[in-house]
C-alpha positions in Angstrom: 111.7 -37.0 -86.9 109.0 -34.8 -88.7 111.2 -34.1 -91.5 112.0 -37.6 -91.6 108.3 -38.3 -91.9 107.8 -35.8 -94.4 110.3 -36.7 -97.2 108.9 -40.6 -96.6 105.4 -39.5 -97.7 106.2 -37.2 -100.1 108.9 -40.7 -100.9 105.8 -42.6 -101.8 103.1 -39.8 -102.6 102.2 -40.9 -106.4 102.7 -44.9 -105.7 99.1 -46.6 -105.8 97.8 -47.4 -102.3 98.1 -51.1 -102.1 99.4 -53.8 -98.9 102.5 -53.7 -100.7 103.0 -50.3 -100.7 101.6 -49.6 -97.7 103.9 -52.8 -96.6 107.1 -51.3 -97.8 106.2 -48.0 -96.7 106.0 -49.1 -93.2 109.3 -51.3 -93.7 111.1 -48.3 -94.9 109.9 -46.1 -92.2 111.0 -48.8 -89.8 114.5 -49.1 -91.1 114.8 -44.6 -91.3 113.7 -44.6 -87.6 116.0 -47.3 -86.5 119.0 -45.5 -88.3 117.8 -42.1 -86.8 118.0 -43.0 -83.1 121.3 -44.9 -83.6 122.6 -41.9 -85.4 121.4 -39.4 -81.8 122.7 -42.4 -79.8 126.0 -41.6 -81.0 126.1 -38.2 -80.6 125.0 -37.1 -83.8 123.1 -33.6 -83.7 119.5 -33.8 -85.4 120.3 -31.7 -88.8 123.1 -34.7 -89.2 121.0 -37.7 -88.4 118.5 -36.5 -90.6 120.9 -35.5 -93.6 122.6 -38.8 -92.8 119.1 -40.8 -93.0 117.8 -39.3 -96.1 121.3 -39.4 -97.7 121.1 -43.5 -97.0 117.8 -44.2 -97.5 116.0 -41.1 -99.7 116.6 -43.2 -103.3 113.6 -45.3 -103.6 114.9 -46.5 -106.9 117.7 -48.2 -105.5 115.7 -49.8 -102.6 112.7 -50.3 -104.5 113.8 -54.4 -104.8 114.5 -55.1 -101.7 111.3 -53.5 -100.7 109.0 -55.6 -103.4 108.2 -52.9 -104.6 110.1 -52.5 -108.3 107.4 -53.5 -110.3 105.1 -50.8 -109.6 107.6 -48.1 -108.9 109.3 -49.2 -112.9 106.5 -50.4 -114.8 103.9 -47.2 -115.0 102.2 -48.0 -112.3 103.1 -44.8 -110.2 100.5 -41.7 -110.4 101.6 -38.0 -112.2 102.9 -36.1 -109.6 101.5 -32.7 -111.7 102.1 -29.6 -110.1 102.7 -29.4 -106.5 101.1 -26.9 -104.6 103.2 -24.9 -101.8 102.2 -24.7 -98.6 102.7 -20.8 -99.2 99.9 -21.2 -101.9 97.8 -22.9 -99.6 97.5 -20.3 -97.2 97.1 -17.8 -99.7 94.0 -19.6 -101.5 92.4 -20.3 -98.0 92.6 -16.3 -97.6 91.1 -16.2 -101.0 88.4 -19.1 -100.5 87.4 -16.9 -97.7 87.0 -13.4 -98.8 85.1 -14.8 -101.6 83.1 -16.9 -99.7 82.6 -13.6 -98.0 81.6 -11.6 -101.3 79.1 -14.6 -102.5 77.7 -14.9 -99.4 76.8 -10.8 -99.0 75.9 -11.1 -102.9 72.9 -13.3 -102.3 71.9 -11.9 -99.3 71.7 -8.3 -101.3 69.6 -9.9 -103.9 66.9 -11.3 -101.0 66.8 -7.9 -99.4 66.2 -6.5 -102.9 62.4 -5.9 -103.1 62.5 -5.2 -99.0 62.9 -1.2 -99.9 59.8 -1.6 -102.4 57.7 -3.3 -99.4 58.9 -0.5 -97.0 58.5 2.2 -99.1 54.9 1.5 -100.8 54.0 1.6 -97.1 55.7 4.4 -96.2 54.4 6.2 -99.2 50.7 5.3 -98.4 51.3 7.1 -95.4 53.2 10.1 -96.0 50.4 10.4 -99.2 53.7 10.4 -101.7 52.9 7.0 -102.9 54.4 7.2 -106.7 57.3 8.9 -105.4 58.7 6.8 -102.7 57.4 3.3 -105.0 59.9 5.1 -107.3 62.6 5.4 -104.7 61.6 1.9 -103.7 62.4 0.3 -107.0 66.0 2.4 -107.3 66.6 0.8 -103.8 65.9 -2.8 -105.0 68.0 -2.1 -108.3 70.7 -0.5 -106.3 70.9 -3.9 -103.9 70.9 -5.6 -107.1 73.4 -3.7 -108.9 76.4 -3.8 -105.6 75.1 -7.9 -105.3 76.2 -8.0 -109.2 79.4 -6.0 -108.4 79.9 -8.1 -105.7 79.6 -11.6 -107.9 82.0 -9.8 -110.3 84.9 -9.0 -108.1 84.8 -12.3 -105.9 85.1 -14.4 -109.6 88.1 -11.9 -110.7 89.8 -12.6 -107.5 89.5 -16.2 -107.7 90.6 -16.6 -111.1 94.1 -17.5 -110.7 93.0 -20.3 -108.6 91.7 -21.7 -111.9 94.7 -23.9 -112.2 93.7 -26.5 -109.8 90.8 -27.3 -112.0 92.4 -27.8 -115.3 95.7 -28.7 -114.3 96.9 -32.2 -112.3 98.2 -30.9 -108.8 99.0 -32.5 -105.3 100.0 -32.0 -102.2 102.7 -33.1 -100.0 101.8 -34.6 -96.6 103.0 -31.8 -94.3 100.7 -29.4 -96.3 98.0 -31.6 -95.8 98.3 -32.0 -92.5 97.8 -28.3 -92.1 94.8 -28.1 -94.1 93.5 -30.9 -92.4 94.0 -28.6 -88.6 92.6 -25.8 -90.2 89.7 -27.4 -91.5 88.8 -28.9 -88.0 89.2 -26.2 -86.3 86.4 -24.7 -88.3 84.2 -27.5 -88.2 82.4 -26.4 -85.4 82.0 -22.8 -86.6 80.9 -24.6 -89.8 78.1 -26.7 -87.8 77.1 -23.6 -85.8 76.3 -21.8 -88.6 74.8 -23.5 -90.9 72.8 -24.9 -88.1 71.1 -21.5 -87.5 70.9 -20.5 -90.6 68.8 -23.7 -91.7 66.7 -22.8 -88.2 66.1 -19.3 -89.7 64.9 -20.0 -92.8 62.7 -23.0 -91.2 61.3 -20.8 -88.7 61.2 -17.7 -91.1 57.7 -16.8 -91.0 57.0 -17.3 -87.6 58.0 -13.5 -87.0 55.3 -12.0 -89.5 52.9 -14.8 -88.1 53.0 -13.4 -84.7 52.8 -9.7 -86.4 49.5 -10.8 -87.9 48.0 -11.9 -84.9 49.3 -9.1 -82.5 46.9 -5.6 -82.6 49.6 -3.8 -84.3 49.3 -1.0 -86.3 48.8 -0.9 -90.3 52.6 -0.1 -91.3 54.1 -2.3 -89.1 51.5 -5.0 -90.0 51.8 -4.7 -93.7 55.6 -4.8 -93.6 55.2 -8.5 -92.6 57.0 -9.7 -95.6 59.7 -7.9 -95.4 60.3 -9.3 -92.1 60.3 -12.7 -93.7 62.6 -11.7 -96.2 65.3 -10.1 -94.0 65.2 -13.5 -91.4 65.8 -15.8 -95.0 68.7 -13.0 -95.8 70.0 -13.4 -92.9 70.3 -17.5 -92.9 70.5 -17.6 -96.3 73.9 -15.4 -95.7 74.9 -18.1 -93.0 74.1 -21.1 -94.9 76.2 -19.5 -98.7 79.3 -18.2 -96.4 80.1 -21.3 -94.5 79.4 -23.9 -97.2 81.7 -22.1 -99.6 84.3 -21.6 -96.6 84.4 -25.4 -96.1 84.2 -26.4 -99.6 87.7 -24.1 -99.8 88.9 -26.8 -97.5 87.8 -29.9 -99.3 88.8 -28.6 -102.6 92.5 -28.3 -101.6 92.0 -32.2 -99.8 90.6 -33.6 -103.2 94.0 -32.5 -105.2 95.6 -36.0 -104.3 94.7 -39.0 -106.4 92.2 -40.9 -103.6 94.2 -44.1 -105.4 97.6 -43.2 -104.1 99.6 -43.3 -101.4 99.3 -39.2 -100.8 95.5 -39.9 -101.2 94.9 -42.2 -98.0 95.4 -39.1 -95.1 92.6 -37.3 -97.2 89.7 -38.1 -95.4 87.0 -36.3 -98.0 83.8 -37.8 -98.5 84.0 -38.9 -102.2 81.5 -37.4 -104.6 78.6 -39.5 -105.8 78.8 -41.1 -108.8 75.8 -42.2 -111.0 75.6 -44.9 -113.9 73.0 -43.4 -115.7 73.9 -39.6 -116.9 70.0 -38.5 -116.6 70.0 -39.4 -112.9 73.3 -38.0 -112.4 72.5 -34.6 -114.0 69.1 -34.6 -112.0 70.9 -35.1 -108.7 73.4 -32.7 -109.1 70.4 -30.1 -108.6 68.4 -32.7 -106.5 68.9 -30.8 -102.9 68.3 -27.1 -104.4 65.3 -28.2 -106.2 63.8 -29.9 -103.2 64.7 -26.3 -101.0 63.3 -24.2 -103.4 60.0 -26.6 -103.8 59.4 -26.4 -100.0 59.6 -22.5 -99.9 57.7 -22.0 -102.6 55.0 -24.0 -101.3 55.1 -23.5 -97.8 54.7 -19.7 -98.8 52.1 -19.7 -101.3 49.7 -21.4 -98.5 51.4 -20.8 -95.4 50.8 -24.7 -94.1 53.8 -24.2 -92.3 53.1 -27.1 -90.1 53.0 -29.4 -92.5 55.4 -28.4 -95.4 57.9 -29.9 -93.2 56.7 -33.1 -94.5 58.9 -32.6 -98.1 62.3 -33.2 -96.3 62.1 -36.6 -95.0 60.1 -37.5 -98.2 63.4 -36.3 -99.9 65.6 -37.7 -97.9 63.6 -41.3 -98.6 63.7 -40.9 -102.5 67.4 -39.7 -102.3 68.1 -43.1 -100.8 66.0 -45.0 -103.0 67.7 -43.2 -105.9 71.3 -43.4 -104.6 70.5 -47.3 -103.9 69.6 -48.2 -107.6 72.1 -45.9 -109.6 74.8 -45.2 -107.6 78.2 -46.9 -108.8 
């Protein structure tokens, strides 16, 4: 029955999703059933039931009347099909989404760690009394995390490049393929949550380690290298937070391939992308979260009121509302 089921969605994958598609859909899936069990009733195997079934029923042109359905299926009202995307392609771009999410991911947290070598090594040079030299060796570090991040960056985009076709071209997906994008994507979800749970907790609770430092009789070094202990923690969630957002958006980007009008569009359960009516307030909101992220670090470490710079994200959260209320379409 799943390859019945199958060629039936893939049947009416480009018709518009409407109660009379949706109507004869259910009608014809009725009538393929029924003819399926009579067929294994009388001792037909399940390759020749099915065979027999699409063989009877598989033209929708020639049922499309006695569905109601031969106005939209002969007057333009079906969606382009474009280029369907294999199920073998699928599996290879998830691969792909993942090792460059990967790449990205290690990229940015390279370019965070970056000055970390200049904080250890001024340190390390005030102590050893080789100051210039190991500031030197400190700044070739932080150009060296710089120059793999960049090499990093590089390679992930030349690997996803012949992916480019789902952005420019029209593509879709059949249901089966769907439905194993859909599994793989909830199997991840928790991993997803997990993740980018901690690493919003890390860099919330990022200076809390060179907080205690301070306070703590520790020596000098250890004392001075504070910062870089802040640094490494955002790194480190930073590297969470980049890895499983791209991961997931892998996922979503295959799901948002079908037309959300048609018929192959009603199993994809994405949440649709915001829409604005004024082209100001949509170009500020497509930055609106960063902005609002980077505004709370930058303040919360320029005066270290840690227990009160939390105060920015339900403000946020409050205009984002407002915002989304009065523009949105």
């Amino acid at each position: 029955m799943d390859a019945i089921k199958n060629y039936l969605e893939t049947m009416f994958l480009n018709l518009p999703n409407t109660p009379e598609v949706q109507k004869a859909k259910y009608e014809l899936g009725q009538m393929m059933e029924d003819k399926y069990r009579e067929l294994i009733a009388d001792g037909k195997t399940e390759n020749e039931a099915i065979g027999t079934v699409i063989a009877e029923f598989g033209n929708l042109d020639e049922l499309a009347e006695d569905l109601g359905i031969d106005s939209v299926l002969h007057h333009s009202q079906t969606f382009e099909a474009g280029r369907m995307v294999s199920l073998t392609e699928v599996k290879e771009y998830l691969k792909a989404s993942s090792r460059h999410a990967f790449l990205i991911a290690l990229g940015v947290l390279l370019c965070i760690l970056s000055p970390v070598s200049t904080i250890v090594m001024s340190n390390i040079g005030e102590l050893t009394e080789k100051e210039t030299f190991m500031e030197a060796l400190g700044v070739i570090g932080m150009f060296l995390f710089i120059a793999i991040a960049v090499a990093l960056f590089v390679t992930s985009g030349i690997t996803m490049n012949r992916w480019e076709f789902m952005k420019h071209q029209h593509c879709s997906l059949d249901f089966a393929t769907t439905e194993y994008v859909h599994d793989r994507r909830n199997m991840y979800r928790t991993t997803h949550a997990v993740l980018l749970s901690v690493g919003i907790i890390f860099c919330v609770l990022c200076a809390v380690p060179a907080i205690i430092m301070d306070a703590l009789p520790l020596p000098d070094f250890i004392d001075n290298i504070s910062g870089a202990a802040v640094l490494i923690i955002i790194a480190i969630g930073v590297f969470m937070i980049v890895l499983t957002s791209i991961k997931m958006d892998g996922f979503n980007t295959l799901l948002k391939l079908n037309d959300s009008r048609s018929m192959g569009g009603q199993y994809v359960d994405y949440q649709k992308q915001e829409n604005y009516s004024n082209k100001t307030v949509a170009a500020i909101m497509s930055v609106y979260w960063p902005t609002i992220s980077a505004a709370y670090l930058i303040w919360s470490f320029l005066s270290f009121d840690w227990y009160m710079t939390w105060i920015i994200w339900p403000l946020a959260a409050i205009v984002h509302k407002c915002i989304k209320n009065i523009w949105a379409d």
